[in-house]
GROMACS .gro file of C-alpha atoms in nm:
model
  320
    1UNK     CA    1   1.834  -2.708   0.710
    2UNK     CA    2   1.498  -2.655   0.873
    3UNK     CA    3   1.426  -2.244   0.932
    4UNK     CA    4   1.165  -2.011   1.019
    5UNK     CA    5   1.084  -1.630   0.921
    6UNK     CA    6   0.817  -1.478   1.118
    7UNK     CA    7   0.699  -1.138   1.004
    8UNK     CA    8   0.532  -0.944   1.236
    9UNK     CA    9   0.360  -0.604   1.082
   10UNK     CA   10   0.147  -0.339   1.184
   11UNK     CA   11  -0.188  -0.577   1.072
   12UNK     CA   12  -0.101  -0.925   1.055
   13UNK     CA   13   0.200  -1.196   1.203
   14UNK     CA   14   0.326  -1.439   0.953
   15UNK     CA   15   0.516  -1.740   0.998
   16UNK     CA   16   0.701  -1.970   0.768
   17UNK     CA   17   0.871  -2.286   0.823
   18UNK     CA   18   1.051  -2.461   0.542
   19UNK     CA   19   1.351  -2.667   0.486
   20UNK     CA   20   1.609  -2.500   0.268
   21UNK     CA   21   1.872  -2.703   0.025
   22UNK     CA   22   2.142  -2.469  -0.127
   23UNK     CA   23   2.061  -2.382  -0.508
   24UNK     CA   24   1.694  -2.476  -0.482
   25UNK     CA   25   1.364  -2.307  -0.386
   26UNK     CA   26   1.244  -2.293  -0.029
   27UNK     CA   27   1.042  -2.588   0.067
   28UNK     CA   28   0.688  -2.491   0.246
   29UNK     CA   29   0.624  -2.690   0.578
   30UNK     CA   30   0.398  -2.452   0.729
   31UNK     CA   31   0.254  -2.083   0.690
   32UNK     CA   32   0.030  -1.930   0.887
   33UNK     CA   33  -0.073  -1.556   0.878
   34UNK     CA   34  -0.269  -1.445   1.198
   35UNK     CA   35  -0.437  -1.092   1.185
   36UNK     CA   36  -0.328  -0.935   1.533
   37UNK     CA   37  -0.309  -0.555   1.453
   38UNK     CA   38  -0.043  -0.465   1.682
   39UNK     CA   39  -0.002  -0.164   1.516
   40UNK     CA   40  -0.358  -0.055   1.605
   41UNK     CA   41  -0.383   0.330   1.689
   42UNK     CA   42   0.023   0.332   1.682
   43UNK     CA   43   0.015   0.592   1.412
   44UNK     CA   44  -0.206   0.808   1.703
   45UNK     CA   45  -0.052   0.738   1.979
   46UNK     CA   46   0.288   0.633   1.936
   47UNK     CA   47   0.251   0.319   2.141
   48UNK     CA   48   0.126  -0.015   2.111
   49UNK     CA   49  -0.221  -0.048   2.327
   50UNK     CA   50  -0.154  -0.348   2.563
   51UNK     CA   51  -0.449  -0.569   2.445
   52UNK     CA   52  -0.271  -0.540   2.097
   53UNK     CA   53   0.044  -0.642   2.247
   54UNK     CA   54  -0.155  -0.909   2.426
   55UNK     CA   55  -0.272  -1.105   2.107
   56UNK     CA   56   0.043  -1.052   1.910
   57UNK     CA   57   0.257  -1.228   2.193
   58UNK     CA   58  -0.051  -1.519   2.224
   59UNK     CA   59   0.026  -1.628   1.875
   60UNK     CA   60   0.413  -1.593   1.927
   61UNK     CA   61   0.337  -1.864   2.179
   62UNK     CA   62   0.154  -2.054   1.885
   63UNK     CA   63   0.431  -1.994   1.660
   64UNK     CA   64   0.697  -2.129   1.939
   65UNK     CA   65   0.481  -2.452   1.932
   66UNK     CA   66   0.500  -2.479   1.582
   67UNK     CA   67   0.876  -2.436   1.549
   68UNK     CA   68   0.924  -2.686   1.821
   69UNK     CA   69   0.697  -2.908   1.681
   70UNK     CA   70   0.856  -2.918   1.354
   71UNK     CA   71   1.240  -2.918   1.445
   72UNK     CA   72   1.332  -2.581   1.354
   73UNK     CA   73   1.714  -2.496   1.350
   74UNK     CA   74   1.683  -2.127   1.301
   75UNK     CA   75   1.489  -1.830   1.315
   76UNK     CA   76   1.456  -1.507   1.213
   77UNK     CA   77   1.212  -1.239   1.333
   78UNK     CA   78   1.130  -0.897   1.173
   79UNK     CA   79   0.916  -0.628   1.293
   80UNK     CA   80   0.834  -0.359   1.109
   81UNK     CA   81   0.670  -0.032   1.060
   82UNK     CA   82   0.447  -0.054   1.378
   83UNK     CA   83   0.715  -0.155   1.609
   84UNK     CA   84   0.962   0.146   1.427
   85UNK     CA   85   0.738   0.420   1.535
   86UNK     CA   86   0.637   0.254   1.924
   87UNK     CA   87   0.782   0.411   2.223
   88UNK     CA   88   0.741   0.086   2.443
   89UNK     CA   89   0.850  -0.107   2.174
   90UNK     CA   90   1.071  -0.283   2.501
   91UNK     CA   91   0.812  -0.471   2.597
   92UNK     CA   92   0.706  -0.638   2.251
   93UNK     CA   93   1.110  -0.738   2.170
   94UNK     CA   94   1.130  -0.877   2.555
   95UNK     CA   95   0.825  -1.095   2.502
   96UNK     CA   96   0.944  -1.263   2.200
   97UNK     CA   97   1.242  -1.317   2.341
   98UNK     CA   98   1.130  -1.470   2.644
   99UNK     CA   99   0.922  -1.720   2.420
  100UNK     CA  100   1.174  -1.784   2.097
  101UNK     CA  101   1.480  -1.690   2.259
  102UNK     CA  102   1.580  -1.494   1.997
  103UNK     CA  103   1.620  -1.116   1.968
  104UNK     CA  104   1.354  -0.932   1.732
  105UNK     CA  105   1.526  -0.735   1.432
  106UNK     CA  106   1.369  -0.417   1.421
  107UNK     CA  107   1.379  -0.379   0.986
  108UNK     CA  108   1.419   0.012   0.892
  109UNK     CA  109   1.264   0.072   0.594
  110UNK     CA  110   1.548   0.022   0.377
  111UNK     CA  111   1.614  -0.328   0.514
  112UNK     CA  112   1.239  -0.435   0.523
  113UNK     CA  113   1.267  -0.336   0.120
  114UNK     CA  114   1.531  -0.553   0.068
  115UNK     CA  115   1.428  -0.885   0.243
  116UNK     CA  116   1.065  -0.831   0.063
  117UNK     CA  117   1.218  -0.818  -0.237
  118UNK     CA  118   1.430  -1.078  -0.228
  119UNK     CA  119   1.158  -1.285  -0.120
  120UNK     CA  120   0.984  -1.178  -0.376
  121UNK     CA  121   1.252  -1.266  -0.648
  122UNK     CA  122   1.349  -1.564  -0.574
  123UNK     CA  123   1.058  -1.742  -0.700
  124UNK     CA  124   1.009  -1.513  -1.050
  125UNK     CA  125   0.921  -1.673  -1.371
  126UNK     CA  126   1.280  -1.661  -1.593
  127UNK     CA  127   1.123  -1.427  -1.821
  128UNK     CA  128   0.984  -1.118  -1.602
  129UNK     CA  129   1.136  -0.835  -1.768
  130UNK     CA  130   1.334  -0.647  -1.537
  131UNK     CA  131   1.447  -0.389  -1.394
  132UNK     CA  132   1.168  -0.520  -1.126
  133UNK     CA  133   0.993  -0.266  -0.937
  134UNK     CA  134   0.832  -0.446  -0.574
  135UNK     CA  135   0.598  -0.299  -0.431
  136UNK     CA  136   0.544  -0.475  -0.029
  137UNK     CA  137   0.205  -0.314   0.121
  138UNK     CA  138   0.132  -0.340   0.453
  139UNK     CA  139  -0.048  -0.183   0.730
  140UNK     CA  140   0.176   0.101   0.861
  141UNK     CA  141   0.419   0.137   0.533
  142UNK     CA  142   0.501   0.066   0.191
  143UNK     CA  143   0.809  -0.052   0.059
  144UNK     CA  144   0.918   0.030  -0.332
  145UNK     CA  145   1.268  -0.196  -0.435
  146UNK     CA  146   1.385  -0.148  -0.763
  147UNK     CA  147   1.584  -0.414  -0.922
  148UNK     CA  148   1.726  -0.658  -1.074
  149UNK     CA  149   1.736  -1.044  -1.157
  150UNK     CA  150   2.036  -1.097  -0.996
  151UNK     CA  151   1.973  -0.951  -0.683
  152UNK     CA  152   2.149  -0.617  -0.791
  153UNK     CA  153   1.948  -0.327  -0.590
  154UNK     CA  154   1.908   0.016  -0.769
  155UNK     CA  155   1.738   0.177  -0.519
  156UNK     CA  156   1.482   0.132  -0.207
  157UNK     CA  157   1.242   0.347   0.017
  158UNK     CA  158   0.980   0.290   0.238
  159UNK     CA  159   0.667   0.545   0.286
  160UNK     CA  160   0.482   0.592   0.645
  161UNK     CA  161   0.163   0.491   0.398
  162UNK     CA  162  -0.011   0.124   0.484
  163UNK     CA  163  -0.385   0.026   0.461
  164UNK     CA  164  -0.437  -0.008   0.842
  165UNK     CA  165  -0.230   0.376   0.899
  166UNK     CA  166  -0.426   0.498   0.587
  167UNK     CA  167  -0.765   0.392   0.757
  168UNK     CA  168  -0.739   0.537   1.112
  169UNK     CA  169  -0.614   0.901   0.931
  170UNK     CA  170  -0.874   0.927   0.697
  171UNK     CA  171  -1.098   0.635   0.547
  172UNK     CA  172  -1.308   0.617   0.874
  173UNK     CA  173  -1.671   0.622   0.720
  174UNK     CA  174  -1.841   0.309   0.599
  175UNK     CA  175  -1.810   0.339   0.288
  176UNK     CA  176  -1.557   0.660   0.294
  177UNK     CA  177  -1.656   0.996   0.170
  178UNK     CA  178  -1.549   1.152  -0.114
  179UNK     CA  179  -1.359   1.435   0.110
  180UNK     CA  180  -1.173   1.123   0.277
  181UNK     CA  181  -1.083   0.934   0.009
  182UNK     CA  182  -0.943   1.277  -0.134
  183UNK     CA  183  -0.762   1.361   0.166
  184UNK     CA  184  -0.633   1.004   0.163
  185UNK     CA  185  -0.542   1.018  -0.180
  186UNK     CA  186  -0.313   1.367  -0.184
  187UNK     CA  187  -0.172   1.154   0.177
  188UNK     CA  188  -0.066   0.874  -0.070
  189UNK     CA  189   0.085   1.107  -0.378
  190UNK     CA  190   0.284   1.290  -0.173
  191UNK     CA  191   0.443   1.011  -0.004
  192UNK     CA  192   0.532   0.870  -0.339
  193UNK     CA  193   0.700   1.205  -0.413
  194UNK     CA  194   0.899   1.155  -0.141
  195UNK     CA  195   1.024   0.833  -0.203
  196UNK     CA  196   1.303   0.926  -0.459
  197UNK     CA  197   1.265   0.600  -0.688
  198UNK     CA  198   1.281   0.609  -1.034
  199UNK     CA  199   0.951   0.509  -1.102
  200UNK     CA  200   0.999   0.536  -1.524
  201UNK     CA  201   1.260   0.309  -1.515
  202UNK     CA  202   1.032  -0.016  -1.408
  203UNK     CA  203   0.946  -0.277  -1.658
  204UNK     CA  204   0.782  -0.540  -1.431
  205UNK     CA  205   0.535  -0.394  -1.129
  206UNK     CA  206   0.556  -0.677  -0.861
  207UNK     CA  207   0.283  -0.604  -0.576
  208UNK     CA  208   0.308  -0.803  -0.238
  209UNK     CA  209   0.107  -0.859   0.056
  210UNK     CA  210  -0.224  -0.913   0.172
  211UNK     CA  211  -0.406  -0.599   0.002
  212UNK     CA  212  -0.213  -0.675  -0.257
  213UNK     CA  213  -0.315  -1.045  -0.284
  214UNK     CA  214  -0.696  -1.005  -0.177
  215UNK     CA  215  -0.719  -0.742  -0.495
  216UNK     CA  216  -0.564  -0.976  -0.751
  217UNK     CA  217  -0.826  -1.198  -0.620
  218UNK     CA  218  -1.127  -1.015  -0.684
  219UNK     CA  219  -0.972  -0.926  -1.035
  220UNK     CA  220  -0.930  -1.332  -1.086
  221UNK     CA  221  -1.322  -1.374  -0.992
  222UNK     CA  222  -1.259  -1.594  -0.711
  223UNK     CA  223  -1.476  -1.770  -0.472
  224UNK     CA  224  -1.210  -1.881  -0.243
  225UNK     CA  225  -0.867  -1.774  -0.187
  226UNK     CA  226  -0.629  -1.976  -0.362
  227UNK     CA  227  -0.237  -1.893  -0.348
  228UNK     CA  228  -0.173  -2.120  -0.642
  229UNK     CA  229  -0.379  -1.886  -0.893
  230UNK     CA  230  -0.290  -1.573  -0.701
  231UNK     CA  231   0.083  -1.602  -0.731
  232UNK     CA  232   0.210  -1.476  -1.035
  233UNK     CA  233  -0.090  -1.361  -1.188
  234UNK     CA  234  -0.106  -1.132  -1.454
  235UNK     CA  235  -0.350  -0.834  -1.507
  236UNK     CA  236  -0.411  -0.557  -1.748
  237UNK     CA  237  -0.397  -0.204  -1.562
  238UNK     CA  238  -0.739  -0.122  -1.645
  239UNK     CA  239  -0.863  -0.443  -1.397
  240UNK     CA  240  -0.641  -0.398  -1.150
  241UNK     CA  241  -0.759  -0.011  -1.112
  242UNK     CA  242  -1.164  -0.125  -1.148
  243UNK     CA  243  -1.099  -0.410  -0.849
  244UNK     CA  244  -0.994  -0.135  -0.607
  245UNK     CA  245  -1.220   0.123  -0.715
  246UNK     CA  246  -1.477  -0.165  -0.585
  247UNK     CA  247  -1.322  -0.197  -0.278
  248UNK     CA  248  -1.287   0.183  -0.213
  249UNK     CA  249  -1.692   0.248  -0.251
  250UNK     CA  250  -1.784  -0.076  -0.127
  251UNK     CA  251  -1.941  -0.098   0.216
  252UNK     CA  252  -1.800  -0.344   0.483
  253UNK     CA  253  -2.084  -0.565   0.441
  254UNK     CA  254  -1.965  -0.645   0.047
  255UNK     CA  255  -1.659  -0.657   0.095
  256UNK     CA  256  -1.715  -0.896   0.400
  257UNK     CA  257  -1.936  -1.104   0.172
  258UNK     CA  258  -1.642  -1.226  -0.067
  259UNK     CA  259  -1.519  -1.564  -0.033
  260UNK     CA  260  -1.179  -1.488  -0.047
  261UNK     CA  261  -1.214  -1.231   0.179
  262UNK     CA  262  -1.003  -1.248   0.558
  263UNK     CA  263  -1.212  -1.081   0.796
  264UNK     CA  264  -0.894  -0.942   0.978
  265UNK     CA  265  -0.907  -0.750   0.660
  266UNK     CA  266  -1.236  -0.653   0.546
  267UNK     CA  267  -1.179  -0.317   0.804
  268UNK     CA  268  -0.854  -0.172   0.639
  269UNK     CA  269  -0.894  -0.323   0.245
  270UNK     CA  270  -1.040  -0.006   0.081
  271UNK     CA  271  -0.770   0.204   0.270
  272UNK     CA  272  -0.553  -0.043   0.093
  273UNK     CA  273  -0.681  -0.061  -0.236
  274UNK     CA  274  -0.666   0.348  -0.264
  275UNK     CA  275  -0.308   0.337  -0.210
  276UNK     CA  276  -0.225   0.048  -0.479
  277UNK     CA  277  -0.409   0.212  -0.735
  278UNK     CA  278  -0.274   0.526  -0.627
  279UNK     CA  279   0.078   0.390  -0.699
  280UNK     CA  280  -0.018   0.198  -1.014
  281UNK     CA  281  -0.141   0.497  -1.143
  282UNK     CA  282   0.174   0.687  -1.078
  283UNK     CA  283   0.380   0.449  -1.218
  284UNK     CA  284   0.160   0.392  -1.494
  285UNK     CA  285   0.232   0.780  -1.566
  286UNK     CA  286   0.599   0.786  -1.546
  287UNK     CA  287   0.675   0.488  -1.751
  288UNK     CA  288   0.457   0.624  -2.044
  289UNK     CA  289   0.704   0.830  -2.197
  290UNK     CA  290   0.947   0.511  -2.228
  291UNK     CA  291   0.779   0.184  -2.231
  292UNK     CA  292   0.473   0.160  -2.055
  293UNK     CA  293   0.328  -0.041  -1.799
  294UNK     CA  294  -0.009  -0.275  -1.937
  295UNK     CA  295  -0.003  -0.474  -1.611
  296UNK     CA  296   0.071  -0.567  -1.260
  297UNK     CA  297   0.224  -0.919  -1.142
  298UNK     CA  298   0.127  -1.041  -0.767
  299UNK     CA  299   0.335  -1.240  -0.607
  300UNK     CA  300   0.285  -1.443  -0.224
  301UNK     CA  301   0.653  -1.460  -0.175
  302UNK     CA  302   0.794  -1.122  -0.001
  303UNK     CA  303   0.939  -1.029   0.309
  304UNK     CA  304   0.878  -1.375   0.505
  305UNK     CA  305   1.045  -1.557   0.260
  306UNK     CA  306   1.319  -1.295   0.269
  307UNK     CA  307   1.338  -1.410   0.671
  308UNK     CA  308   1.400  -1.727   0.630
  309UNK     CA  309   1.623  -1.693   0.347
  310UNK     CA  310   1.837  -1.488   0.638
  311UNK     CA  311   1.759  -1.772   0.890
  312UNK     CA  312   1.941  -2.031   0.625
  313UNK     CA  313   2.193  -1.791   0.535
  314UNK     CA  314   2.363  -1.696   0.934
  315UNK     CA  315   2.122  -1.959   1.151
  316UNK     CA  316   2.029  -1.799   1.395
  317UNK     CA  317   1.915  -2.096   1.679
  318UNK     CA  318   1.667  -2.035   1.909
  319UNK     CA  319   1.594  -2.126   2.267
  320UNK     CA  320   1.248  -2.322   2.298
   0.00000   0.00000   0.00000
């Protein structure tokens, strides 16, 4: 069966098609990620500005293309923290159904946890010790999943914390000051508090998602971004919490210098490396006591893999 996930977040919209054959992987046919920042200034004002809306519904006409191009059978379509917290949401959910004829699901927090991480899963080496703590970071939230191999579910949260909602509260100085990366910082901690997770109880730290990905490959040394090494690399604490110190002091001319570097991105990645190290560090801390954490896995699979996972598992056809 041929399906598509799109993923559209408060930074960036993500599409996957692949064909998917019971027992075995998902097969890539296409991915794309587009930054479109819908969510810009939603965490503000409460609604998505209309030229935002306008270039998130320009590549939903791309993405229509593509899907009709390449004989998709089903579709799902998750929005996320951005669209959560929009009063005229209305108008985004009747635009994409006008163009996929399909209706948007609007993730809560909960449910976005749970399709990122078992995206995420599904593509594990056998021997990742587990429980599994995910971490997805995006632009307007955070999700934390912790789990097991066998899809089990412990427990899942989502925090109002993302790189692009991080940014317009506090990081707004090129590079940030020290009083805004500390008012950032107690921001970040006491969202964690809030979660409720067990965060001692983690064996495996799995982060997801572009900040996520774009950290790992600084740590790597890269010139260029390449998924291949990215996905499931493995790094000691200590390299993972030097990469996004860089990125936190760095000015937007070095960080827009890196090859691997998406320019949708260069804005909002110190924002996002604060709160990944702020999170390693706290789980770093809580594990110590019982067997602690000496490094972080990435992975590229998360919450649009999740989607079309759903779109195999009740198809979902849509109208093109």
């Amino acid at each position: 069966m041929r399906v598509a996930g799109i993923d559209c977040g408060t930074n960036s919209i993500r599409l996957l098609i692949a064909d998917v054959e019971e027992g075995k992987p998902l097969s890539d046919v296409v991915r794309r990620m587009e930054v479109a920042r819908l969510g810009q200034g939603v965490d503000r004002t409460g609604q998505f500005n209309p030229d935002s809306l306008k270039r998130t519904l320009a590549f939903v006409d791309d993405y229509a293309e593509e899907c009709r191009k390449h004989g998709v059978e089903s579709i799902r379509f998750a929005a996320t923290s951005a669209t959560r917290d929009a009063s005229n949401r209305q108008i985004f959910l009747d635009g994409v159904r006008e163009r996929l004829g399909v209706e948007v699901q609007v993730l809560s927090g909960e449910e976005e946890a749970r399709a990122s991480f078992e995206g995420a899963t599904s593509v594990l080496a056998p021997n990742t010790e587990e429980p599994y703590l995910t971490v997805d970071l995006g632009g307007g939230s955070t999700e934390f999943v912790l789990g097991k191999a066998d899809g089990t579910i412990l427990q899942a949260a989502s925090m109002n914390v993302g790189c692009v909602r991080m940014r317009e509260r506090h990081m707004v100085s090129d590079p940030a000051t020290e009083a805004e990366i500390a008012a950032a910082r107690a921001d970040v901690q006491a969202a964690i508090d809030g979660t409720g997770i067990d965060l001692s109880s983690a064996r495996t730290l799995i982060g997801l998602a572009g900040t996520i990905t774009t950290v790992t490959a600084k740590v790597l040394g890269l010139d260029k971004y390449d998924p291949a090494k990215i996905h499931s690399a493995r790094m000691p604490l200590a390299d993972v919490d030097a990469a996004c110190q860089w990125f936190i002091h760095a000015t937007m001319e070095e960080r827009g210098a890196l090859g691997f570097m998406h320019p949708g991105r260069v804005d909002v990645i110190s924002a996002g490396a604060l709160v990944w190290q702020e999170i390693i560090r706290r789980v770093s801390a809580e594990t110590a006591a019982k067997m602690p954490l000496t490094h972080t896995v990435t992975s590229e699979h998360d919450i649009l893999d999740g989607m079309a996972l759903w779109a195999a598992r009740e198809p979902n056809a849509p109208r093109l």
